Amino acid sequence: MRLHPRPGTESGTRRLARQYPAALLGLLLCSTGGALAALALPAALGHTVDRLVAGGPVPWSLLLLCAALTLAETGFDAAAAVTGTSTTARLTASLRTRTAARVLAAEPRRALALPTGDLTARLTARTADAASAPVTAAGAVSGVLLPLGALVGLLLIDVWTAAALLLGAPLLVALLRAFTRRTADAGADYQRAQSLIAHRLTEALDGADTIRAARTGAHEHRRVLEPLTVLAEHGRRTWAVYGRAVGRSGLLLPLLMLLVLAVAGLRLGTGAIGVGDLVAASRYASLAVGIGALTGALGALARSRAAARSLEPLLTLAPLSHRGLGPVPDAPGHLELRDVGVEQDGGPLLTGVHLTVPGGTSLAVVGRSGSGKSVLAAVAGRLLDPDTGSVLLDGVPMDGMEPDRLRREVAYAFARPALPGTTVEDTIAYGPWTASPEAVRDAARAARADGFLALLPYGYATPVADAPLSGGERQRLGLARAFAHPGRLMILDDALSSLDTVTEHHVRRALDERAGHCTRVIVAHRLSSAARADRVAWLEDGRIRATGRHDELWSDPDYRAVFRTDAPAEGSVPASRTPVTPAAGAEAR
């Protein structure tokens, strides 16, 4: 599914309510109808009792009216429940889609600033809480209408009885206000603790093999569950707030109800009201002091508000800017990086990178771990925007290209590729456009994946979840996906690291066949990858140390040390002490 975020940063209940106005209007009408039926029922019961007490024929019309009002209240409440549930589900799906669209459309460093587990929690549980706000608000109409309507009913029956109820109104308002404020604070703290647990659990799942190999499962178990103490504390705090509110209301409301009935009884004794009025007054008093529904609605709104605040940083993410430009038609993929710099957390990842890769050629990017190779690969295909400098594809600035058009021209393959799609064929076909079955099979052959795919239970139709894939086989599927979506620029970020020598040789030949009409940028760790490339860019501490052909650079012992796992050769200068060669003007011609 293609996600297209709408411009603007408006969020909250009001924007959500505008998405399904008819459903929310229906919910409002049902809630209001149920409340009005509940308010009309005591008056009808009072008149019925007066007629029965007075003697005479049975007031069948009033009895039928009471039955009809009871059925109406039940029917409206049931309709409100069904409408509210379905609308909440649709609003949740809409909010998740919009939030995910913002995340996917934003610059990755900003979109993924949150830990993975926290981001997952916000996109799942928080969106559900925030999306319930419009439905809760619409349903809360009955919670407000019932006590207000009951008060009006009491005023119409007897002013003194209503005055008795009003004596406790300030205490009720103070109780609701304190409950709402404290619930919101406790809910926000609870959600933060949940996010921390989700983040640590995600880390543990991603590193399951490392944990198993190091036999640190018990330690990780304690680390993941450590925030449970804080979570339990916030949970107890939430229930304590709720318990205090229930306890105070449990003391206040019966006393208030008793006061209203006592005054009504006294008024009955003086003849100011009748028996039917007493029945109606008791019912109205119970509606007026029955704030359980309103308390629940206020608590839900407080949780929704806290969840909405946690989503705000995601919903206000700015999408990648562009000026509606497109790539030059039929160009070879000439890539330029001009004075590119990237920073993160105040430290430089790339500094002053000048690089030119002629269209149709291959460039190997080499360097020690942490030298910035993957960052350069991300910048080269605009998975990352540089903080300084610019990147051009065939003379057109990448930050000016419309994202959909740019993605059709840049293919990526990664060391640990994600495998979306239901079946293996879906995974290879997944991309800016859905590759045809013929293109999928050609790409699988180019990536040397057709051999093991033929051994799967259902071949290309095998579900990905049922395919036992090794690391190298996953990489070959990622390469096949890149081959199935050819553009003018292909970037391989360590995408050959898990391949055996023979398979890598065949994949290299498939890459070489694209020479002349596809530019290839290959983050390389193997000597063979650098040796086969047209040019090599040697990165060191985020700068271009040198560029040239592999056989030209091989004379430098520090360059040879990049491909060795042991210490630098005796007499060679350690890389950390070697002066960085200025990169200005360095080009891979």
Coordinates of C-alpha atoms in Angstrom, one line a residue:
M1 CA 0.0 0.0 0.0
R2 CA 1.3 3.4 -0.9
L3 CA 1.3 5.9 1.9
H4 CA 0.8 9.6 1.0
P5 CA 0.8 11.8 4.0
R6 CA -1.2 15.0 3.8
P7 CA 0.5 18.3 4.4
G8 CA 0.1 20.1 7.7
T9 CA 0.6 19.1 11.3
E10 CA -2.9 19.4 12.7
S11 CA -3.8 16.5 15.0
G12 CA -6.1 15.6 17.9
T13 CA -9.8 14.9 18.4
R14 CA -11.1 17.5 16.0
R15 CA -9.1 16.3 13.0
L16 CA -10.1 12.7 13.7
A17 CA -13.7 13.6 14.1
R18 CA -13.8 15.1 10.6
Q19 CA -12.8 11.8 9.0
Y20 CA -16.1 10.0 9.9
P21 CA -18.6 12.8 10.6
A22 CA -21.7 10.7 9.7
A23 CA -20.7 7.8 12.1
L24 CA -19.9 10.2 14.9
L25 CA -23.2 12.1 14.3
G26 CA -25.1 8.8 14.5
L27 CA -23.3 7.9 17.7
L28 CA -24.1 11.4 19.1
L29 CA -27.8 10.9 18.1
C30 CA -27.9 7.5 19.7
S31 CA -26.3 8.6 22.9
T32 CA -28.6 11.6 23.0
G33 CA -31.7 9.5 22.3
G34 CA -30.8 7.0 25.0
A35 CA -30.3 9.9 27.5
L36 CA -33.6 11.5 26.6
A37 CA -35.4 8.2 26.9
A38 CA -33.8 7.7 30.3
L39 CA -34.8 11.2 31.4
A40 CA -38.4 10.8 30.1
L41 CA -38.9 7.5 31.8
P42 CA -39.0 8.8 35.5
A43 CA -41.7 11.3 34.5
A44 CA -43.8 8.6 32.8
L45 CA -43.3 6.3 35.8
G46 CA -44.4 9.1 38.1
H47 CA -47.6 9.8 36.1
T48 CA -48.3 6.0 36.0
V49 CA -48.0 5.6 39.7
D50 CA -50.2 8.7 40.4
R51 CA -52.9 7.2 38.1
L52 CA -52.6 3.8 39.8
V53 CA -52.8 5.3 43.3
A54 CA -55.8 7.4 42.4
G55 CA -57.7 4.3 41.3
G56 CA -59.8 3.9 38.3
P57 CA -59.0 2.0 35.1
V58 CA -55.5 0.7 34.4
P59 CA -53.5 3.4 32.5
W60 CA -52.5 1.1 29.7
S61 CA -51.3 4.0 27.5
L62 CA -48.9 5.1 30.2
L63 CA -47.7 1.6 30.8
L64 CA -47.0 1.2 27.1
L65 CA -45.2 4.5 27.1
C66 CA -43.0 3.3 30.0
A67 CA -42.3 0.1 28.1
A68 CA -41.5 2.0 24.9
L69 CA -39.1 4.3 26.7
T70 CA -37.4 1.4 28.3
L71 CA -37.0 -0.3 24.9
A72 CA -35.9 2.9 23.3
E73 CA -33.2 3.5 26.0
T74 CA -31.9 -0.1 25.5
G75 CA -32.0 0.1 21.7
F76 CA -30.2 3.5 21.6
D77 CA -27.5 2.3 24.0
A78 CA -27.0 -0.9 21.9
A79 CA -26.8 1.1 18.7
A80 CA -24.3 3.5 20.3
A81 CA -22.1 0.7 21.5
V82 CA -22.0 -0.9 18.0
T83 CA -21.4 2.4 16.2
G84 CA -18.8 3.5 18.8
T85 CA -16.8 0.2 18.5
S86 CA -16.8 0.2 14.7
T87 CA -15.9 3.9 14.4
T88 CA -13.1 3.5 16.9
A89 CA -11.6 0.7 14.9
R90 CA -11.8 2.7 11.7
L91 CA -10.3 5.8 13.4
T92 CA -7.5 3.7 14.8
A93 CA -6.7 2.3 11.4
S94 CA -6.8 5.8 9.9
L95 CA -4.5 7.3 12.6
R96 CA -2.1 4.4 12.4
T97 CA -1.9 4.9 8.6
R98 CA -1.4 8.6 8.9
T99 CA 1.3 8.3 11.6
A100 CA 3.1 5.5 9.7
A101 CA 3.0 7.7 6.6
R102 CA 4.6 10.6 8.4
V103 CA 7.3 8.3 9.7
L104 CA 8.0 6.7 6.3
A105 CA 8.0 10.1 4.5
A106 CA 10.3 11.8 6.9
E107 CA 14.1 11.9 6.8
P108 CA 15.2 8.6 8.5
R109 CA 17.4 10.1 11.2
R110 CA 14.4 12.1 12.5
A111 CA 11.8 9.4 11.9
L112 CA 13.9 6.8 13.7
A113 CA 15.1 9.1 16.5
L114 CA 12.8 7.1 18.9
P115 CA 14.0 3.6 19.9
T116 CA 12.3 0.9 17.9
G117 CA 10.3 -0.5 20.7
D118 CA 9.0 2.9 21.7
L119 CA 8.1 3.7 18.1
T120 CA 6.3 0.4 17.8
A121 CA 4.3 1.1 21.0
R122 CA 3.3 4.5 19.8
L123 CA 2.2 3.1 16.4
T124 CA 0.1 0.4 18.0
A125 CA -1.2 1.0 21.6
R126 CA -0.9 4.8 21.5
T127 CA -2.8 5.2 18.3
A128 CA -5.6 3.0 19.7
D129 CA -5.9 5.2 22.8
A130 CA -5.7 8.4 20.9
A131 CA -8.2 7.4 18.2
S132 CA -10.9 6.6 20.9
A133 CA -11.1 10.2 21.8
P134 CA -13.8 11.3 19.3
V135 CA -16.0 8.3 20.1
T136 CA -15.6 8.8 23.9
A137 CA -16.4 12.5 23.5
A138 CA -19.5 11.8 21.5
G139 CA -20.6 9.1 24.0
A140 CA -19.9 11.4 26.9
V141 CA -22.9 13.6 25.9
S142 CA -25.1 11.2 27.7
G143 CA -22.9 11.4 30.7
V144 CA -23.3 15.1 30.8
L145 CA -27.0 15.2 29.7
L146 CA -28.2 12.7 32.3
P147 CA -27.2 14.7 35.4
L148 CA -28.2 18.0 33.9
G149 CA -31.5 16.7 32.7
A150 CA -32.1 15.0 36.0
L151 CA -31.5 18.3 37.8
V152 CA -34.0 20.0 35.5
G153 CA -36.5 17.2 36.2
L154 CA -36.1 17.8 39.9
L155 CA -36.6 21.5 39.5
L156 CA -39.8 20.9 37.7
I157 CA -41.0 18.5 40.4
D158 CA -39.9 20.5 43.5
V159 CA -37.4 23.3 43.9
W160 CA -36.5 22.3 47.5
T161 CA -35.7 18.8 46.4
A162 CA -33.5 20.1 43.6
A163 CA -31.8 22.5 46.1
A164 CA -30.8 19.5 48.2
L165 CA -29.1 18.0 45.2
L166 CA -27.3 21.3 44.4
L167 CA -25.7 21.3 47.9
G168 CA -23.4 18.5 46.8
A169 CA -22.7 19.7 43.3
P170 CA -19.5 21.6 44.1
L171 CA -18.0 18.5 45.8
L172 CA -18.9 16.4 42.7
V173 CA -17.3 18.9 40.4
A174 CA -14.1 19.0 42.5
L175 CA -14.0 15.2 42.6
L176 CA -14.3 14.9 38.8
R177 CA -11.7 17.6 38.2
A178 CA -9.1 16.0 40.5
F179 CA -9.8 12.5 39.0
T180 CA -9.3 13.8 35.4
R181 CA -6.0 15.6 36.2
R182 CA -4.4 12.8 38.2
T183 CA -5.5 10.1 35.7
A184 CA -3.9 12.0 32.8
D185 CA -0.6 12.3 34.7
A186 CA -0.6 8.6 35.8
G187 CA -1.6 7.4 32.4
A188 CA 1.3 9.3 30.7
D189 CA 3.8 7.9 33.1
Y190 CA 2.4 4.4 32.6
Q191 CA 2.7 4.7 28.8
R192 CA 6.3 5.8 29.1
A193 CA 7.2 2.8 31.2
Q194 CA 5.4 0.6 28.6
S195 CA 7.5 2.1 25.8
L196 CA 10.7 1.4 27.7
I197 CA 9.8 -2.3 28.1
A198 CA 8.8 -2.5 24.4
H199 CA 12.2 -1.0 23.5
R200 CA 14.2 -3.4 25.6
L201 CA 12.2 -6.4 24.4
T202 CA 12.8 -5.4 20.8
E203 CA 16.5 -5.2 21.4
A204 CA 16.5 -8.6 23.0
L205 CA 14.6 -10.2 20.1
D206 CA 16.9 -8.6 17.6
G207 CA 20.0 -9.9 19.5
A208 CA 18.6 -13.3 20.4
D209 CA 21.4 -15.2 18.8
T210 CA 24.0 -13.1 20.5
I211 CA 22.2 -13.6 23.9
R212 CA 22.0 -17.3 23.3
A213 CA 25.7 -17.6 22.4
A214 CA 26.8 -15.5 25.4
R215 CA 24.5 -17.4 27.7
T216 CA 23.2 -14.1 29.1
G217 CA 19.5 -14.9 28.9
A218 CA 18.9 -14.5 32.6
H219 CA 20.6 -11.1 32.6
E220 CA 18.5 -10.0 29.6
H221 CA 15.4 -11.3 31.2
R222 CA 16.1 -9.1 34.3
R223 CA 17.0 -6.1 32.1
V224 CA 13.8 -6.3 30.0
L225 CA 11.6 -6.8 33.0
E226 CA 13.3 -4.3 35.3
P227 CA 10.9 -1.4 34.3
L228 CA 8.0 -3.6 35.4
T229 CA 8.6 -2.3 38.9
V230 CA 8.1 1.3 37.7
L231 CA 5.2 0.1 35.5
A232 CA 3.5 -1.5 38.5
E233 CA 4.0 1.6 40.5
H234 CA 2.3 3.7 37.9
G235 CA -0.4 1.1 37.6
R236 CA -1.0 1.1 41.3
R237 CA -1.0 4.9 41.2
T238 CA -3.6 4.9 38.5
W239 CA -5.8 2.5 40.4
A240 CA -5.2 4.5 43.6
V241 CA -6.5 7.6 41.8
Y242 CA -9.5 5.6 40.6
G243 CA -10.0 4.0 43.9
R244 CA -9.9 7.3 45.8
A245 CA -12.4 8.7 43.3
V246 CA -14.7 5.7 43.7
G247 CA -14.3 5.7 47.4
R248 CA -15.1 9.4 47.8
S249 CA -18.0 9.1 45.4
G250 CA -19.2 6.0 47.2
L251 CA -19.4 8.1 50.4
L252 CA -20.6 11.3 48.9
L253 CA -23.2 10.0 46.5
P254 CA -25.3 7.9 48.9
L255 CA -25.3 10.7 51.4
L256 CA -26.4 13.1 48.6
M257 CA -29.1 10.6 47.5
L258 CA -30.2 10.2 51.1
L259 CA -30.5 13.9 51.5
V260 CA -32.5 14.3 48.3
L261 CA -34.9 11.5 49.3
A262 CA -35.2 12.9 52.8
V263 CA -36.2 16.3 51.5
A264 CA -38.6 14.7 49.0
G265 CA -40.2 12.6 51.8
L266 CA -40.7 15.7 53.9
R267 CA -42.3 17.5 50.9
L268 CA -44.5 14.4 50.4
G269 CA -45.6 14.6 54.0
T270 CA -46.6 18.2 53.7
G271 CA -48.6 17.5 50.5
A272 CA -46.3 19.6 48.3
I273 CA -45.6 16.6 46.0
G274 CA -47.4 13.4 45.3
V275 CA -46.3 9.7 45.4
G276 CA -45.6 9.7 41.7
D277 CA -43.5 12.8 42.1
L278 CA -41.5 11.0 44.9
V279 CA -40.9 8.0 42.5
A280 CA -39.8 10.4 39.7
A281 CA -37.6 12.4 42.1
S282 CA -35.9 9.3 43.4
R283 CA -35.2 8.2 39.8
Y284 CA -33.9 11.6 38.8
A285 CA -31.7 11.8 41.9
S286 CA -30.1 8.4 41.0
L287 CA -29.5 9.7 37.5
A288 CA -28.0 12.9 38.8
V289 CA -25.5 11.3 41.1
G290 CA -24.7 8.3 38.9
I291 CA -21.4 9.7 37.6
G292 CA -19.8 6.4 36.9
A293 CA -20.3 6.7 33.1
L294 CA -19.0 10.3 33.2
T295 CA -16.0 9.3 35.3
G296 CA -15.1 6.5 32.9
A297 CA -15.4 8.8 29.9
L298 CA -13.2 11.4 31.6
G299 CA -10.6 8.8 32.4
A300 CA -10.7 7.6 28.8
L301 CA -10.3 11.1 27.5
A302 CA -7.4 11.7 29.8
R303 CA -5.6 8.6 28.5
S304 CA -6.4 9.6 24.9
R305 CA -4.9 13.0 25.5
A306 CA -1.7 11.5 26.9
A307 CA -1.5 9.2 24.0
A308 CA -2.1 12.0 21.5
R309 CA 0.8 14.0 23.1
S310 CA 3.1 11.0 22.6
L311 CA 2.0 10.8 18.9
E312 CA 2.5 14.5 18.3
P313 CA 6.3 14.3 17.6
L314 CA 5.5 11.7 14.9
L315 CA 2.6 13.6 13.3
T316 CA 4.7 16.8 13.1
L317 CA 7.6 15.1 11.3
A318 CA 8.3 17.1 8.1
P319 CA 8.4 15.0 4.9
L320 CA 11.4 15.0 2.8
S321 CA 11.5 18.2 0.8
H322 CA 11.5 18.2 -3.0
R323 CA 10.7 20.7 -5.7
G324 CA 8.9 18.4 -8.0
L325 CA 11.9 17.7 -10.2
G326 CA 12.5 14.5 -12.0
P327 CA 15.6 12.8 -13.3
V328 CA 17.0 13.6 -16.7
P329 CA 15.5 11.1 -19.2
D330 CA 17.7 8.4 -20.6
A331 CA 20.8 9.5 -18.6
P332 CA 23.4 7.0 -17.4
G333 CA 23.3 7.7 -13.7
H334 CA 26.1 10.2 -13.1
L335 CA 26.4 10.6 -9.4
E336 CA 28.0 13.5 -7.6
L337 CA 28.6 14.3 -3.9
R338 CA 29.6 17.8 -3.3
D339 CA 31.2 18.8 0.0
V340 CA 28.8 16.4 1.8
G341 CA 28.7 16.4 5.6
V342 CA 26.5 14.4 8.0
E343 CA 26.3 14.8 11.8
Q344 CA 24.6 12.9 14.5
D345 CA 24.4 13.7 18.2
G346 CA 26.8 16.6 17.7
G347 CA 29.5 14.4 16.1
P348 CA 30.5 14.1 12.4
L349 CA 29.8 11.0 10.5
L350 CA 30.9 12.4 7.1
T351 CA 33.0 15.5 6.5
G352 CA 33.7 17.3 3.3
V353 CA 33.1 14.4 1.0
H354 CA 33.6 15.2 -2.7
L355 CA 33.0 12.3 -5.0
T356 CA 32.1 11.8 -8.6
V357 CA 31.0 8.4 -10.1
P358 CA 30.5 8.5 -13.9
G359 CA 27.3 7.0 -15.2
G360 CA 27.4 3.2 -15.8
T361 CA 30.6 2.6 -13.8
S362 CA 31.1 0.8 -10.4
L363 CA 32.5 2.3 -7.3
A364 CA 33.6 0.2 -4.3
V365 CA 33.5 2.1 -0.9
V366 CA 36.0 0.6 1.6
G367 CA 37.2 1.5 5.0
R368 CA 37.5 0.3 8.5
S369 CA 34.4 -0.3 10.6
G370 CA 32.9 3.0 11.6
S371 CA 34.5 5.0 8.8
G372 CA 31.1 6.1 7.4
K373 CA 30.6 3.6 4.5
S374 CA 26.9 2.9 5.2
V375 CA 26.2 6.6 5.8
L376 CA 27.7 7.4 2.5
A377 CA 25.6 4.7 0.8
A378 CA 22.5 6.1 2.5
V379 CA 23.3 9.7 1.3
A380 CA 24.1 8.5 -2.2
G381 CA 20.5 7.2 -2.7
R382 CA 18.8 9.8 -0.5
L383 CA 17.9 7.5 2.3
L384 CA 19.6 10.2 4.3
D385 CA 19.9 14.0 3.6
P386 CA 23.3 15.5 4.3
D387 CA 23.5 18.3 6.8
T388 CA 25.9 20.2 4.4
G389 CA 26.6 19.9 0.8
S390 CA 24.5 18.3 -2.0
V391 CA 24.0 15.1 -3.9
L392 CA 23.2 15.2 -7.7
L393 CA 22.1 12.4 -10.0
D394 CA 22.7 13.3 -13.6
G395 CA 23.1 16.9 -12.6
V396 CA 19.7 17.1 -10.8
P397 CA 19.9 17.7 -7.0
M398 CA 18.3 14.7 -5.3
D399 CA 16.7 16.8 -2.7
G400 CA 14.7 18.5 -5.5
M401 CA 13.4 15.2 -7.0
E402 CA 9.9 14.0 -6.4
P403 CA 10.4 11.0 -4.1
D404 CA 8.3 8.5 -6.1
R405 CA 10.2 9.3 -9.3
L406 CA 13.6 9.1 -7.5
R407 CA 12.8 5.7 -6.0
R408 CA 12.1 4.3 -9.4
E409 CA 15.7 5.2 -10.4
V410 CA 17.6 4.0 -7.3
A411 CA 17.7 0.3 -6.2
Y412 CA 19.0 -0.8 -2.8
A413 CA 20.3 -4.1 -1.4
F414 CA 21.3 -4.4 2.2
A415 CA 23.3 -6.8 4.4
R416 CA 20.1 -7.7 6.4
P417 CA 17.2 -7.1 4.0
A418 CA 13.6 -7.0 5.2
L419 CA 11.4 -9.5 3.4
P420 CA 7.9 -8.0 3.1
G421 CA 5.3 -9.9 1.1
T422 CA 3.3 -13.1 1.7
T423 CA 5.3 -15.3 -0.6
V424 CA 8.8 -15.4 -1.9
E425 CA 7.6 -14.1 -5.2
D426 CA 5.9 -11.2 -3.5
T427 CA 9.1 -10.4 -1.7
I428 CA 11.2 -10.2 -4.9
A429 CA 8.4 -8.3 -6.7
Y430 CA 8.0 -5.7 -3.9
G431 CA 9.3 -2.3 -4.8
P432 CA 8.3 1.1 -6.4
W433 CA 6.4 -1.0 -8.9
T434 CA 5.3 -4.7 -8.8
A435 CA 7.7 -6.7 -10.9
S436 CA 6.2 -9.2 -13.3
P437 CA 6.6 -12.9 -12.8
E438 CA 9.2 -13.1 -15.6
A439 CA 11.2 -10.2 -14.1
V440 CA 11.1 -11.9 -10.7
R441 CA 12.5 -15.1 -12.1
D442 CA 15.2 -13.3 -14.2
A443 CA 16.2 -11.4 -11.1
A444 CA 16.3 -14.6 -9.0
R445 CA 18.7 -16.2 -11.5
A446 CA 20.9 -13.1 -11.5
A447 CA 21.1 -13.2 -7.7
R448 CA 21.7 -17.0 -7.8
A449 CA 18.6 -17.5 -5.7
D450 CA 16.7 -19.7 -8.2
G451 CA 18.5 -22.8 -7.1
F452 CA 17.4 -22.8 -3.5
L453 CA 14.0 -21.4 -4.4
A454 CA 13.4 -24.5 -6.5
L455 CA 13.9 -26.7 -3.4
L456 CA 11.3 -24.9 -1.4
P457 CA 8.0 -26.8 -0.8
Y458 CA 6.0 -24.5 -3.2
G459 CA 8.8 -22.8 -5.1
Y460 CA 8.2 -19.1 -5.6
A461 CA 4.7 -19.5 -4.0
T462 CA 6.2 -20.6 -0.7
P463 CA 5.2 -18.3 2.2
V464 CA 8.2 -16.4 3.5
A465 CA 7.3 -17.4 7.0
D466 CA 7.6 -21.1 6.0
A467 CA 10.9 -20.7 4.1
P468 CA 13.9 -21.7 6.2
L469 CA 16.4 -19.1 4.9
S470 CA 20.0 -18.7 5.9
G471 CA 21.7 -15.3 6.0
G472 CA 23.2 -15.7 2.6
E473 CA 19.8 -16.8 1.1
R474 CA 18.1 -13.7 2.6
Q475 CA 20.8 -11.6 1.1
R476 CA 20.2 -13.2 -2.3
L477 CA 16.5 -12.4 -2.1
G478 CA 17.4 -8.8 -1.3
L479 CA 19.7 -8.7 -4.3
A480 CA 17.0 -10.3 -6.5
R481 CA 14.6 -7.6 -5.4
A482 CA 17.1 -4.9 -6.5
F483 CA 17.7 -6.7 -9.8
A484 CA 13.9 -6.9 -10.4
H485 CA 13.6 -3.1 -10.2
P486 CA 16.4 -1.8 -12.4
G487 CA 17.1 1.9 -12.4
R488 CA 20.1 4.0 -13.3
L489 CA 21.7 3.7 -9.8
M490 CA 22.1 0.6 -7.7
I491 CA 23.5 0.7 -4.2
L492 CA 24.7 -2.4 -2.4
D493 CA 25.3 -1.7 1.3
D494 CA 27.4 -4.8 2.3
A495 CA 24.8 -6.9 0.4
L496 CA 27.4 -9.5 -0.6
S497 CA 28.9 -10.2 2.9
S498 CA 27.1 -13.5 3.5
L499 CA 27.6 -15.0 0.1
D500 CA 30.1 -17.8 -0.5
T501 CA 32.9 -17.1 -3.0
V502 CA 31.3 -18.9 -5.9
T503 CA 27.9 -17.2 -5.5
E504 CA 29.6 -13.8 -5.1
H505 CA 31.5 -14.4 -8.4
H506 CA 28.2 -15.1 -10.3
V507 CA 26.4 -12.1 -8.7
R508 CA 29.4 -10.0 -9.6
R509 CA 29.1 -11.1 -13.2
A510 CA 25.4 -10.1 -13.1
L511 CA 26.4 -6.7 -11.8
D512 CA 29.1 -6.3 -14.4
E513 CA 26.5 -6.9 -17.1
R514 CA 24.8 -3.7 -16.1
A515 CA 27.9 -1.7 -16.9
G516 CA 27.2 1.3 -19.1
H517 CA 23.6 1.8 -18.2
C518 CA 23.6 1.4 -14.4
T519 CA 25.9 3.0 -11.9
R520 CA 26.8 0.7 -9.0
V521 CA 28.0 1.8 -5.6
I522 CA 29.1 -1.1 -3.5
V523 CA 30.0 -0.9 0.2
A524 CA 32.7 -3.6 0.2
H525 CA 34.6 -5.5 2.9
R526 CA 36.1 -8.2 0.7
L527 CA 39.2 -7.7 -1.4
S528 CA 37.5 -9.2 -4.4
S529 CA 34.8 -6.6 -4.4
A530 CA 37.3 -3.7 -4.4
A531 CA 39.4 -5.4 -7.1
R532 CA 36.6 -5.8 -9.6
A533 CA 35.2 -2.2 -9.2
D534 CA 36.1 0.5 -11.7
R535 CA 37.2 2.8 -8.9
V536 CA 37.6 2.6 -5.1
A537 CA 36.7 5.3 -2.6
W538 CA 38.7 4.8 0.6
L539 CA 37.0 6.2 3.7
E540 CA 38.7 7.0 6.9
D541 CA 37.0 8.8 9.9
G542 CA 34.2 10.0 7.7
R543 CA 36.5 11.6 5.1
I544 CA 37.7 10.4 1.7
R545 CA 41.3 9.4 2.3
A546 CA 41.9 8.6 -1.4
T547 CA 40.2 7.4 -4.6
G548 CA 41.6 5.4 -7.5
R549 CA 41.9 2.0 -8.9
H550 CA 42.4 -0.9 -6.5
D551 CA 45.8 -1.8 -7.9
E552 CA 46.9 1.8 -7.6
L553 CA 45.9 2.0 -4.0
W554 CA 47.3 -1.4 -3.1
S555 CA 50.8 0.1 -2.8
D556 CA 49.7 1.9 0.4
P557 CA 50.2 -0.4 3.4
D558 CA 47.3 1.3 5.3
Y559 CA 45.0 0.5 2.4
R560 CA 46.1 -3.1 2.5
A561 CA 45.5 -3.1 6.2
V562 CA 41.8 -2.3 5.6
F563 CA 41.3 -5.8 4.3
R564 CA 43.2 -7.6 7.0
T565 CA 41.9 -8.6 10.4
D566 CA 45.3 -8.6 12.1
A567 CA 47.3 -5.6 13.1
P568 CA 49.0 -3.3 10.5
A569 CA 52.2 -4.6 9.0
E570 CA 55.4 -3.8 10.8
G571 CA 56.7 -0.3 9.9
S572 CA 53.3 0.8 8.6
V573 CA 51.8 3.9 10.0
P574 CA 48.6 3.3 12.1
A575 CA 45.6 4.6 10.3
S576 CA 44.5 6.7 13.3
R577 CA 47.8 8.7 13.0
T578 CA 48.0 9.0 9.3
P579 CA 47.2 12.5 8.0
V580 CA 44.0 12.6 6.1
T581 CA 44.5 13.4 2.5
P582 CA 42.3 16.3 1.4
A583 CA 39.4 15.0 -0.6
A584 CA 38.7 18.1 -2.5
G585 CA 38.7 17.4 -6.2
A586 CA 39.0 13.6 -5.7
E587 CA 36.9 12.0 -8.4
A588 CA 36.3 8.4 -9.5
R589 CA 36.6 8.9 -13.2

